[in-house]
Amino acid sequence: MMRIDCPHCGPRAQSEFGYERTLDSIVTLDMPADEAMARLYARANPRGLDDELWRHGLGCRQWIVLRRHRVTHEIVGVAAFDPAILS
Amino acid sequence: MTRYSALALLRAGLTGQRHWPRAWRDPSPRPNYEVIVIGGGGHGLATAYYLAKVHGIRNVAVLERGWIGGGNTGRNTTIVRSNYRLPALHNLFDFALGLWEGMSDELNYNVMFSPRGALFLGHSDADMTALAQRGDALRCDGIDAELMTANQLRELVPLLDMSPAARFPIHGGLMQPRGGTARHDAVAWGYARAADRLGVDIIQNCEVTGFTVAGGRVTGVETTRGAIGAGRVGICVAGNSGPVAALAGIRLPIEAQTLQAFVTEPVKPMIDTVIMSQSLHCYISQSDKGGIVLGGDPDQFPSYAQRGLPPRIAQAAAEAIALVPALSRLRMVRCWAGTTDMSFDGSPIISALPVDGLYLNGGWCYGGFKATPGSGYTYAHLLATGAAHPLAAPFALDRFATGATIDETGVGFMPQFH
Ligand SMILES: Cc1cc2nc3c(=O)[nH]c(=O)nc-3n(C[C@H](O)[C@H](O)[C@H](O)COP(=O)(O)OP(=O)(O)OC[C@H]3O[C@@H](n4cnc5c(N)ncnc54)[C@H](O)[C@@H]3O)c2cc1C
Ligand SMILES: [Zn+2]
């Protein structure tokens, strides 16, 4: 199991968090249809590092961004979610 | 190669069962094949078998990076059924179920298919309504589905906790009598042996590390055992679909996630059907060896680790014990995990890819074992003819762009929730 260091709450058990989706899958309102489709349905799905959106559902309820290795589960970076990504 | 039979077994007994020939050859890769199938799981081996058997294409290799059946084929809870609600799904899975029924004879290999009945439990009025709808949808297409009352279940599975105070009260269920379980390893071995007999090369310890492409068309693969040319290449690698497609520069609507399974110490027969609760996502069956096989929720985040979260062990045990309290007396002896190819509508992808001559069979999530023969049959059709088999046509990759997704649970592009 992973321990996730929430930028708002500090280190907590992974069971408090839920994975949402990869960071590169966010679709903005004005995005062209082709790009929106690619973001919704095409994933790198690497055997390695990727950036992921998680939600601290049983804590501060904020979205956070994890850079996480998908074989070792090592978390190499945690950041608060920047709402600027949505615009 | 010896044909397996009671007589052959008797005869081999005279020499202490010590002189059985190997069940399939161990060939070195040839420089060229008409078709290469990547991935020696049940699906890949079945594909090769039907290419040779149905389409007469025998110049075929199956390339497996480890040993055949060492992926999800050898890790799953072996539940076989076809009772999906959506027609595209139940028609494909029921075609597979028909092939399961004759598989041991067809392959001359005992896959121990045991149609002991697959039962969905309903825990509320809402569950029962959903099960009744599902049953109706199935019967409309001629697939067996029987809605059962609580009293009928009490007789069928006496160990279920049917008391009103039960943690998950049981209101009734939906039964598919033709459903059941099979011996997972035997499915890989049976298809391997039968395909080998038809001339297919099964090449283990051979990982595909790249594709060779000329003029937009695939011409072969790079492997840890050298480059091999091919007319057509079929990817069939389950949890590794993303990384293998990426070798051709393709991104898929698939995410790799972990699913665990659990087994208890073996005991005398106590549960003779497959019990599933879709509300809890808990499934219980007893193996022929006597162990109680349990499955539960996936870990719900991307991972290739092939090991799961400890909280899922407690959850699976708690749910199974709540349904069948007698299980509390058993020791869990093993748990393991596989990497599933979670697609973005929960349904498989059997499709041509944007590179000519390159095809994909993947995205089976955690439900592909039951499809093994049907998946192989329809994928062989696609690889042999270039056109989709009618049962597989709805499962093309372009359905995500056109909006024709096949989403049984209705949760959209969040693969962790399918
Ligand atoms: C715990 C668990 C329980 C499950 N329970 C059920 C169930 O009860 N019922 C059901 O219907 N389904 C179930 N499933 C799903 C089912 O196991 C899979 O959908 C199915 O086995 C996939 O079949 P396959 O042959 O494609 O996969 P696999 O057996 O995984 O075969 C893929 C093969 O490809 C090989 N490979 C990968 N990359 C490469 C490469 N680059 N080069 C060469 N070879 C490569 C792998 O080594 C592997 O052997 C379960 C899965 C899991 C993990
Ligand atoms: Zn927090």
Coordinates of C-alpha atoms and ligand atoms in Angstrom, one line a residue:
Chain A
M1 CA 0.0 0.0 0.0
M2 CA 1.1 3.6 -0.7
R3 CA 1.4 6.4 1.8
I4 CA 0.5 9.6 0.0
D5 CA 1.8 13.0 1.3
C6 CA -1.2 15.2 0.8
P7 CA 0.0 18.8 0.3
H8 CA -2.9 20.0 2.4
C9 CA -3.2 17.3 5.1
G10 CA 0.2 15.6 5.3
P11 CA 1.0 11.9 5.0
R12 CA -2.1 9.7 4.9
A13 CA -2.9 6.1 4.0
Q14 CA -3.7 5.5 0.4
S15 CA -7.1 4.1 1.3
E16 CA -8.2 7.7 2.0
F17 CA -7.6 8.6 -1.7
G18 CA -9.2 7.8 -5.0
Y19 CA -7.6 7.8 -8.4
E20 CA -9.5 9.9 -10.8
R21 CA -7.6 10.0 -14.2
T22 CA -4.4 11.0 -15.8
L23 CA -3.4 14.7 -15.8
D24 CA -3.3 14.7 -19.6
S25 CA -6.9 13.7 -19.9
I26 CA -8.4 17.0 -18.8
V27 CA -10.7 18.4 -21.4
T28 CA -11.4 22.2 -21.5
L29 CA -14.6 23.7 -22.8
D30 CA -13.1 25.3 -25.9
M31 CA -11.0 22.3 -27.0
P32 CA -11.4 21.1 -30.7
A33 CA -13.3 17.9 -30.9
D34 CA -10.3 15.8 -32.1
E35 CA -8.2 16.9 -29.3
A36 CA -11.0 16.4 -26.8
M37 CA -11.5 12.8 -28.1
A38 CA -7.8 12.0 -27.8
R39 CA -7.7 13.4 -24.2
L40 CA -10.8 11.4 -23.2
Y41 CA -9.9 8.1 -24.9
A42 CA -6.1 7.8 -25.7
R43 CA -3.7 6.9 -22.9
A44 CA 0.1 6.5 -22.8
N45 CA -0.5 3.9 -20.1
P46 CA 3.2 3.6 -19.6
R47 CA 5.1 0.9 -17.7
G48 CA 6.8 3.8 -15.8
L49 CA 6.1 7.3 -14.6
D50 CA 2.9 9.2 -15.3
D51 CA 1.1 12.2 -13.9
E52 CA -2.2 11.4 -12.2
L53 CA -5.1 13.3 -10.6
W54 CA -6.1 11.8 -7.3
R55 CA -8.8 13.0 -4.9
H56 CA -8.3 13.0 -1.1
G57 CA -11.9 11.9 -0.7
L58 CA -11.7 10.9 3.0
G59 CA -9.6 14.0 3.9
C60 CA -9.6 17.5 2.5
R61 CA -11.5 16.4 -0.6
Q62 CA -9.1 18.3 -2.8
W63 CA -7.7 17.1 -6.1
I64 CA -4.0 16.5 -5.9
V65 CA -1.4 15.6 -8.6
L66 CA 0.8 12.6 -8.2
R67 CA 3.8 11.7 -10.3
R68 CA 3.9 8.0 -9.7
H69 CA 5.7 4.9 -11.0
R70 CA 3.3 2.2 -12.2
V71 CA 5.5 -0.8 -11.6
T72 CA 7.1 0.2 -8.3
H73 CA 4.3 2.5 -7.1
E74 CA 7.0 5.0 -6.0
I75 CA 5.6 8.5 -5.7
V76 CA 8.2 10.9 -7.0
G77 CA 6.2 14.1 -6.7
V78 CA 3.0 15.4 -5.1
A79 CA 1.5 18.8 -5.8
A80 CA -1.7 20.7 -5.1
F81 CA -4.0 20.9 -8.1
D82 CA -3.7 24.1 -10.0
P83 CA -7.1 25.2 -11.3
A84 CA -5.4 27.1 -14.1
I85 CA -5.1 23.6 -15.8
L86 CA -8.9 23.8 -16.3
S87 CA -8.9 26.9 -18.4
Chain B
M1 CA 2.0 -36.9 -30.7
T2 CA -0.1 -39.3 -28.6
R3 CA -3.8 -38.9 -28.7
Y4 CA -5.1 -38.7 -25.1
S5 CA -7.6 -41.4 -24.2
A6 CA -8.5 -43.9 -21.5
L7 CA -6.7 -46.5 -23.5
A8 CA -3.5 -44.4 -23.9
L9 CA -3.5 -43.8 -20.2
L10 CA -3.9 -47.5 -19.5
R11 CA -1.1 -48.3 -21.9
A12 CA 1.2 -45.7 -20.4
G13 CA 0.5 -47.2 -17.0
L14 CA 2.5 -50.3 -18.1
T15 CA 5.6 -48.1 -18.1
G16 CA 4.7 -46.1 -14.9
Q17 CA 3.3 -43.1 -16.9
R18 CA 6.9 -42.0 -17.4
H19 CA 7.2 -41.9 -21.2
W20 CA 4.6 -39.4 -22.4
P21 CA 6.0 -37.3 -25.2
R22 CA 6.1 -33.5 -24.8
A23 CA 2.7 -31.9 -25.6
W24 CA 4.1 -29.3 -28.0
R25 CA 7.4 -28.6 -29.8
D26 CA 9.9 -26.0 -28.7
P27 CA 10.8 -24.5 -32.1
S28 CA 13.3 -21.6 -32.8
P29 CA 11.7 -18.7 -34.6
R30 CA 11.7 -18.9 -38.4
P31 CA 12.7 -15.8 -40.4
N32 CA 9.1 -15.3 -41.6
Y33 CA 5.5 -16.1 -40.9
E34 CA 2.2 -15.4 -42.6
V35 CA 0.7 -14.3 -39.2
I36 CA 2.4 -13.6 -35.9
V37 CA 0.3 -13.5 -32.7
I38 CA 1.9 -11.6 -29.8
G39 CA 1.0 -13.1 -26.5
G40 CA 0.7 -16.8 -25.5
G41 CA -2.3 -16.5 -23.1
G42 CA -5.5 -18.4 -23.8
H43 CA -6.7 -15.7 -26.3
G44 CA -3.5 -15.7 -28.3
L45 CA -3.2 -19.5 -28.4
A46 CA -6.9 -19.9 -29.3
T47 CA -6.4 -17.4 -32.1
A48 CA -3.5 -19.4 -33.5
Y49 CA -5.5 -22.6 -33.3
Y50 CA -8.5 -21.2 -35.1
L51 CA -6.3 -19.6 -37.8
A52 CA -5.0 -23.1 -38.5
K53 CA -8.1 -25.0 -38.0
V54 CA -10.8 -22.8 -39.5
H55 CA -8.8 -20.7 -42.0
G56 CA -6.1 -23.2 -43.0
I57 CA -3.4 -20.7 -42.2
R58 CA -0.7 -22.8 -40.6
N59 CA 2.4 -20.6 -41.1
V60 CA 1.7 -19.0 -37.8
A61 CA 3.8 -18.2 -34.7
V62 CA 2.7 -17.3 -31.2
L63 CA 5.4 -15.2 -29.5
E64 CA 5.3 -15.3 -25.6
R65 CA 7.7 -13.2 -23.5
G66 CA 7.4 -15.6 -20.6
W67 CA 5.8 -19.0 -20.5
I68 CA 2.4 -19.7 -22.0
G69 CA -0.5 -19.1 -19.6
G70 CA 1.7 -17.3 -17.1
G71 CA -0.4 -14.1 -17.5
N72 CA -4.0 -13.6 -16.6
T73 CA -4.9 -16.9 -18.1
G74 CA -3.2 -18.6 -15.1
R75 CA -4.3 -16.0 -12.5
N76 CA -8.0 -15.7 -13.0
T77 CA -10.9 -17.1 -11.0
T78 CA -12.1 -19.1 -14.0
I79 CA -15.7 -18.1 -14.0
V80 CA -17.4 -18.8 -17.4
R81 CA -20.8 -17.3 -18.2
S82 CA -22.5 -15.3 -20.9
N83 CA -25.2 -13.4 -19.0
Y84 CA -24.3 -9.8 -19.9
R85 CA -27.2 -7.4 -20.4
L86 CA -26.1 -5.7 -23.6
P87 CA -26.8 -7.7 -26.8
A88 CA -23.4 -7.1 -28.4
L89 CA -21.8 -8.6 -25.3
H90 CA -24.0 -11.5 -24.5
N91 CA -24.1 -12.6 -28.2
L92 CA -20.3 -12.7 -28.3
F93 CA -19.9 -14.4 -24.9
D94 CA -22.7 -16.9 -25.6
F95 CA -20.9 -17.9 -28.8
A96 CA -17.9 -18.5 -26.6
L97 CA -19.9 -20.5 -24.1
G98 CA -21.1 -22.8 -26.9
L99 CA -17.4 -23.4 -27.8
W100 CA -16.6 -24.1 -24.1
E101 CA -19.2 -26.9 -24.1
G102 CA -17.4 -28.8 -26.8
M103 CA -13.8 -27.7 -26.0
S104 CA -12.4 -30.8 -24.3
D105 CA -13.5 -33.0 -27.2
E106 CA -12.4 -30.5 -29.9
L107 CA -8.9 -30.1 -28.3
N108 CA -8.6 -33.7 -27.1
Y109 CA -7.6 -32.1 -23.8
N110 CA -9.6 -32.1 -20.6
V111 CA -10.2 -28.4 -19.7
M112 CA -12.5 -29.5 -16.9
F113 CA -15.3 -27.2 -18.0
S114 CA -17.8 -27.6 -15.2
P115 CA -21.2 -26.0 -16.0
R116 CA -22.3 -25.9 -12.4
G117 CA -24.4 -22.8 -12.7
A118 CA -23.5 -19.2 -12.3
L119 CA -25.7 -17.3 -9.8
F120 CA -26.0 -13.5 -9.3
L121 CA -27.4 -12.5 -5.9
G122 CA -29.9 -9.7 -5.5
H123 CA -29.7 -7.8 -2.2
S124 CA -32.6 -5.3 -2.6
D125 CA -35.8 -4.7 -4.7
A126 CA -33.7 -2.5 -7.0
D127 CA -31.2 -5.4 -7.5
M128 CA -34.0 -7.8 -8.3
T129 CA -35.5 -5.4 -10.8
A130 CA -32.1 -5.1 -12.5
L131 CA -31.7 -8.8 -12.5
A132 CA -35.2 -9.4 -13.9
Q133 CA -34.4 -6.9 -16.7
R134 CA -31.1 -8.6 -17.5
G135 CA -32.8 -12.0 -17.5
D136 CA -35.4 -10.7 -20.0
A137 CA -32.8 -9.3 -22.2
L138 CA -31.0 -12.6 -22.2
R139 CA -34.0 -14.8 -22.9
C140 CA -34.9 -12.5 -25.8
D141 CA -31.7 -13.7 -27.4
G142 CA -32.3 -17.3 -26.4
I143 CA -29.8 -17.4 -23.6
D144 CA -30.6 -19.2 -20.4
A145 CA -31.5 -17.1 -17.4
E146 CA -33.8 -18.0 -14.5
L147 CA -35.0 -15.6 -11.9
M148 CA -34.9 -17.3 -8.5
T149 CA -36.7 -16.6 -5.3
A150 CA -35.1 -16.5 -1.9
N151 CA -36.7 -19.8 -1.1
Q152 CA -35.2 -21.4 -4.1
L153 CA -31.8 -20.1 -3.2
R154 CA -32.1 -21.5 0.3
E155 CA -32.4 -24.9 -1.2
L156 CA -29.8 -24.4 -3.9
V157 CA -27.0 -22.9 -1.6
P158 CA -27.9 -23.9 1.9
L159 CA -24.8 -22.2 3.4
L160 CA -25.9 -18.7 2.3
D161 CA -26.9 -16.4 5.1
M162 CA -30.6 -15.9 4.3
S163 CA -31.6 -14.5 7.7
P164 CA -33.3 -11.1 7.6
A165 CA -30.6 -9.7 9.9
A166 CA -27.9 -10.7 7.3
R167 CA -25.3 -7.9 6.6
F168 CA -26.3 -8.2 2.9
P169 CA -29.9 -9.5 2.8
I170 CA -30.6 -11.9 -0.1
H171 CA -33.9 -11.2 -1.9
G172 CA -33.3 -13.7 -4.7
G173 CA -31.1 -14.2 -7.7
L174 CA -30.6 -14.7 -11.4
M175 CA -29.2 -18.1 -12.4
Q176 CA -27.4 -19.1 -15.6
P177 CA -27.4 -22.9 -15.5
R178 CA -24.9 -23.3 -18.4
G179 CA -22.3 -21.1 -16.6
G180 CA -19.6 -22.5 -14.4
T181 CA -15.8 -22.8 -14.2
A182 CA -12.9 -24.4 -16.1
R183 CA -9.3 -25.4 -15.4
H184 CA -7.4 -22.2 -16.5
D185 CA -4.0 -23.7 -17.2
A186 CA -5.5 -26.6 -19.2
V187 CA -7.1 -24.0 -21.6
A188 CA -3.7 -22.6 -22.5
W189 CA -2.1 -26.0 -22.7
G190 CA -5.0 -27.6 -24.7
Y191 CA -5.0 -24.8 -27.3
A192 CA -1.2 -24.9 -27.4
R193 CA -1.1 -28.6 -28.1
A194 CA -3.8 -28.5 -30.6
A195 CA -2.3 -25.5 -32.5
D196 CA 1.1 -27.1 -32.4
R197 CA -0.3 -30.2 -34.0
L198 CA -1.6 -28.1 -36.9
G199 CA 1.8 -26.6 -37.5
V200 CA 1.8 -23.4 -35.4
D201 CA 5.1 -22.5 -33.8
I202 CA 4.7 -21.7 -30.1
I203 CA 7.8 -19.7 -29.1
Q204 CA 8.3 -18.9 -25.4
N205 CA 10.8 -16.6 -23.8
C206 CA 10.5 -14.3 -26.8
E207 CA 9.4 -10.8 -26.0
V208 CA 8.3 -8.4 -28.8
T209 CA 10.3 -5.2 -28.4
G210 CA 9.4 -3.3 -31.6
F211 CA 7.6 -3.4 -34.9
T212 CA 9.1 -3.0 -38.4
V213 CA 7.0 -0.9 -40.6
A214 CA 7.5 0.0 -44.3
G215 CA 5.2 2.3 -46.2
G216 CA 2.6 2.4 -43.4
R217 CA 2.4 -1.4 -43.3
V218 CA 3.8 -3.7 -40.7
T219 CA 6.4 -6.1 -42.0
G220 CA 7.4 -7.9 -38.8
V221 CA 8.5 -7.6 -35.2
E222 CA 11.7 -7.1 -33.3
T223 CA 12.1 -9.6 -30.5
T224 CA 14.6 -10.6 -27.8
R225 CA 15.3 -13.6 -30.1
G226 CA 15.9 -11.5 -33.2
A227 CA 13.8 -9.9 -35.9
I228 CA 11.0 -11.9 -37.4
G229 CA 9.1 -11.0 -40.6
A230 CA 5.3 -11.3 -40.8
G231 CA 2.4 -10.6 -43.2
R232 CA 0.1 -9.7 -40.4
V233 CA 0.6 -9.2 -36.7
G234 CA -2.0 -9.6 -34.0
I235 CA -1.5 -8.1 -30.6
C236 CA -3.0 -10.2 -27.8
V237 CA -1.2 -9.3 -24.6
A238 CA -4.0 -8.4 -22.1
G239 CA -2.5 -6.1 -19.4
N240 CA 0.5 -5.2 -21.6
S241 CA -1.7 -3.8 -24.4
G242 CA -0.7 -0.2 -23.8
P243 CA 3.1 -0.7 -23.9
V244 CA 3.0 -3.0 -26.9
A245 CA 0.7 -0.7 -28.9
A246 CA 3.1 2.2 -28.0
L247 CA 5.8 0.4 -29.8
A248 CA 3.8 1.2 -33.0
G249 CA 3.2 4.8 -31.7
I250 CA -0.5 4.0 -30.9
R251 CA -2.4 5.2 -27.8
L252 CA -5.3 3.1 -26.7
P253 CA -8.4 3.6 -24.6
I254 CA -7.0 1.2 -22.1
E255 CA -5.4 1.5 -18.7
A256 CA -3.6 -1.3 -16.8
Q257 CA -4.9 -2.0 -13.4
T258 CA -4.5 -4.7 -10.7
L259 CA -7.0 -7.4 -9.8
Q260 CA -6.4 -9.9 -7.0
A261 CA -7.7 -13.3 -6.3
F262 CA -7.6 -15.5 -3.2
V263 CA -7.9 -19.1 -2.3
T264 CA -8.5 -21.0 1.0
E265 CA -7.3 -24.3 2.2
P266 CA -9.1 -27.2 0.5
V267 CA -12.1 -28.7 2.1
K268 CA -14.8 -31.2 1.2
P269 CA -17.5 -30.0 -1.3
M270 CA -19.5 -27.2 0.3
I271 CA -20.5 -24.9 -2.6
D272 CA -21.5 -26.4 -5.9
T273 CA -22.4 -23.3 -7.9
V274 CA -20.6 -20.1 -8.7
I275 CA -22.0 -17.4 -6.4
M276 CA -21.6 -13.8 -7.4
S277 CA -22.8 -10.5 -6.0
Q278 CA -22.5 -7.7 -8.4
S279 CA -23.6 -5.1 -5.8
L280 CA -20.7 -6.2 -3.6
H281 CA -18.4 -7.3 -6.5
C282 CA -17.7 -10.5 -4.6
Y283 CA -17.5 -13.9 -6.3
I284 CA -17.2 -17.3 -4.7
S285 CA -16.6 -20.8 -6.1
Q286 CA -15.0 -24.0 -5.0
S287 CA -12.2 -25.5 -7.1
D288 CA -12.1 -29.2 -7.9
K289 CA -9.2 -29.5 -5.4
G290 CA -11.5 -28.1 -2.7
G291 CA -10.2 -24.6 -2.2
I292 CA -12.7 -21.8 -2.0
V293 CA -11.7 -19.3 -4.7
L294 CA -12.6 -15.7 -4.0
G295 CA -12.4 -12.6 -6.1
G296 CA -13.3 -8.9 -5.4
D297 CA -12.8 -5.4 -6.5
P298 CA -9.9 -4.3 -8.6
D299 CA -7.4 -1.9 -7.0
Q300 CA -8.8 1.0 -9.1
F301 CA -5.7 2.8 -10.1
P302 CA -3.1 2.2 -12.9
S303 CA -0.5 -0.4 -12.1
Y304 CA 1.7 -3.1 -13.6
A305 CA 2.9 -4.4 -10.3
Q306 CA 1.1 -7.8 -10.4
R307 CA 0.6 -7.5 -6.6
G308 CA -2.4 -6.0 -4.9
L309 CA -3.4 -3.8 -1.9
P310 CA -3.7 -5.5 1.5
P311 CA -7.1 -3.9 2.2
R312 CA -8.6 -5.8 -0.6
I313 CA -7.8 -9.1 1.1
A314 CA -9.7 -8.0 4.2
Q315 CA -12.6 -6.7 2.0
A316 CA -12.9 -9.9 0.0
A317 CA -12.9 -12.1 3.1
A318 CA -15.4 -9.9 4.9
E319 CA -17.8 -9.9 2.0
A320 CA -17.5 -13.6 1.4
I321 CA -18.0 -14.4 5.1
A322 CA -21.1 -12.1 5.2
L323 CA -22.6 -14.1 2.4
V324 CA -21.5 -17.5 3.5
P325 CA -20.7 -17.4 7.3
A326 CA -19.2 -20.9 7.3
L327 CA -16.3 -19.5 5.3
S328 CA -15.1 -17.8 8.5
R329 CA -13.7 -21.1 9.6
L330 CA -11.3 -21.5 6.7
R331 CA -7.8 -20.2 6.4
M332 CA -6.8 -18.2 3.3
V333 CA -3.7 -19.8 2.0
R334 CA -2.8 -17.7 -1.1
C335 CA -3.5 -14.4 -2.8
W336 CA -2.1 -13.2 -6.1
A337 CA -2.8 -10.6 -8.7
G338 CA -2.9 -10.0 -12.4
T339 CA -2.6 -6.9 -14.6
T340 CA -5.9 -6.3 -16.4
D341 CA -6.4 -4.3 -19.5
M342 CA -9.3 -2.0 -18.4
S343 CA -10.9 -0.5 -21.5
F344 CA -12.8 2.9 -21.4
D345 CA -16.2 1.4 -21.8
G346 CA -15.6 -1.9 -20.0
S347 CA -15.8 -3.9 -23.3
P348 CA -13.1 -5.6 -25.4
I349 CA -11.5 -4.2 -28.5
I350 CA -11.2 -6.6 -31.4
S351 CA -10.0 -4.4 -34.2
A352 CA -7.6 -3.3 -37.0
L353 CA -5.2 -0.6 -35.8
P354 CA -4.1 2.6 -37.7
V355 CA -1.0 0.7 -39.1
D356 CA -1.9 -1.6 -42.0
G357 CA -1.6 -5.3 -41.1
L358 CA -1.5 -4.6 -37.4
Y359 CA -4.5 -5.7 -35.2
L360 CA -5.5 -5.6 -31.5
N361 CA -7.4 -8.0 -29.3
G362 CA -7.5 -6.5 -25.8
G363 CA -9.4 -4.5 -23.3
W364 CA -11.0 -7.5 -21.8
C365 CA -10.8 -6.0 -18.4
Y366 CA -11.3 -8.7 -15.7
G367 CA -13.8 -10.7 -17.7
G368 CA -11.9 -12.2 -20.6
F369 CA -11.3 -15.8 -19.5
K370 CA -14.9 -16.8 -20.2
A371 CA -14.5 -15.4 -23.7
T372 CA -11.3 -17.3 -24.6
P373 CA -12.6 -19.5 -27.4
G374 CA -14.9 -16.9 -28.8
S375 CA -12.2 -14.2 -28.7
G376 CA -9.7 -16.5 -30.5
Y377 CA -12.3 -17.6 -33.1
T378 CA -13.4 -14.0 -34.0
Y379 CA -9.8 -12.6 -33.9
A380 CA -8.6 -15.4 -36.2
H381 CA -11.4 -14.4 -38.6
L382 CA -10.2 -10.8 -38.5
L383 CA -6.5 -11.8 -39.0
A384 CA -7.3 -14.2 -41.8
T385 CA -9.8 -12.2 -43.8
G386 CA -9.1 -8.6 -42.8
A387 CA -12.8 -8.2 -42.1
A388 CA -14.5 -8.3 -38.7
H389 CA -16.5 -11.4 -37.7
P390 CA -20.1 -10.3 -37.3
L391 CA -20.0 -11.0 -33.6
A392 CA -16.9 -8.9 -33.2
A393 CA -17.9 -6.0 -35.5
P394 CA -19.3 -3.9 -32.6
F395 CA -16.0 -4.0 -30.8
A396 CA -13.9 -2.0 -33.3
L397 CA -11.6 0.7 -32.0
D398 CA -13.4 3.5 -33.8
R399 CA -16.5 3.1 -31.6
F400 CA -15.0 5.5 -29.1
A401 CA -14.8 8.3 -31.7
T402 CA -18.3 7.5 -33.1
G403 CA -19.9 7.3 -29.7
A404 CA -21.0 3.7 -30.2
T405 CA -19.4 2.6 -26.9
I406 CA -20.6 -0.7 -25.3
D407 CA -20.8 0.4 -21.7
E408 CA -22.6 -2.3 -19.6
T409 CA -22.1 -0.4 -16.3
G410 CA -22.7 3.0 -17.7
V411 CA -19.8 4.8 -16.1
G412 CA -18.1 6.2 -19.2
F413 CA -14.4 6.7 -19.6
M414 CA -13.4 6.0 -16.0
P415 CA -11.9 2.5 -16.5
Q416 CA -11.4 1.9 -12.7
F417 CA -15.2 1.8 -12.3
H418 CA -16.1 -0.8 -14.9
Ligands
LIG1 C1 -7.3 -12.0 -10.6 C2 -8.1 -12.1 -11.9 C3 -9.3 -12.8 -11.9 C4 -10.0 -12.9 -13.1 N1 -11.2 -13.6 -13.1 C5 -11.9 -13.8 -14.2 C6 -13.0 -14.7 -14.2 O1 -13.4 -15.3 -13.2 N2 -13.7 -14.9 -15.4 C7 -13.3 -14.3 -16.6 O2 -13.9 -14.4 -17.6 N3 -12.1 -13.5 -16.6 C8 -11.4 -13.3 -15.5 N4 -10.3 -12.5 -15.5 C9 -9.8 -11.9 -16.7 C10 -9.1 -12.9 -17.6 O3 -8.1 -13.5 -16.8 C11 -8.4 -12.1 -18.8 O4 -9.3 -11.3 -19.4 C12 -7.9 -13.1 -19.8 O5 -7.1 -14.1 -19.2 C13 -7.0 -12.4 -20.8 O6 -6.6 -13.4 -21.7 P1 -5.2 -13.4 -22.4 O7 -4.9 -14.6 -23.0 O8 -5.2 -12.3 -23.4 O9 -4.2 -12.9 -21.3 P2 -2.8 -13.4 -20.7 O10 -2.9 -14.8 -20.2 O11 -2.4 -12.3 -19.7 O12 -1.9 -13.4 -21.9 C14 -1.2 -12.3 -22.4 C15 0.2 -12.8 -22.7 O13 1.0 -11.8 -23.4 C16 2.3 -11.9 -23.0 N5 3.0 -10.7 -23.4 C17 2.8 -9.4 -22.9 N6 3.7 -8.6 -23.5 C18 4.4 -9.3 -24.4 C19 5.4 -8.9 -25.4 N7 5.9 -7.7 -25.5 N8 5.9 -9.9 -26.2 C20 5.4 -11.2 -26.1 N9 4.5 -11.6 -25.2 C21 3.9 -10.6 -24.4 C22 2.2 -12.1 -21.5 O14 3.4 -12.6 -21.0 C23 1.0 -13.0 -21.4 O15 1.4 -14.4 -21.2 C24 -9.5 -12.3 -14.3 C25 -8.3 -11.7 -14.3 C26 -7.6 -11.6 -13.1 C27 -6.3 -10.8 -13.1
ZN2 ZN -5.8 16.2 1.9

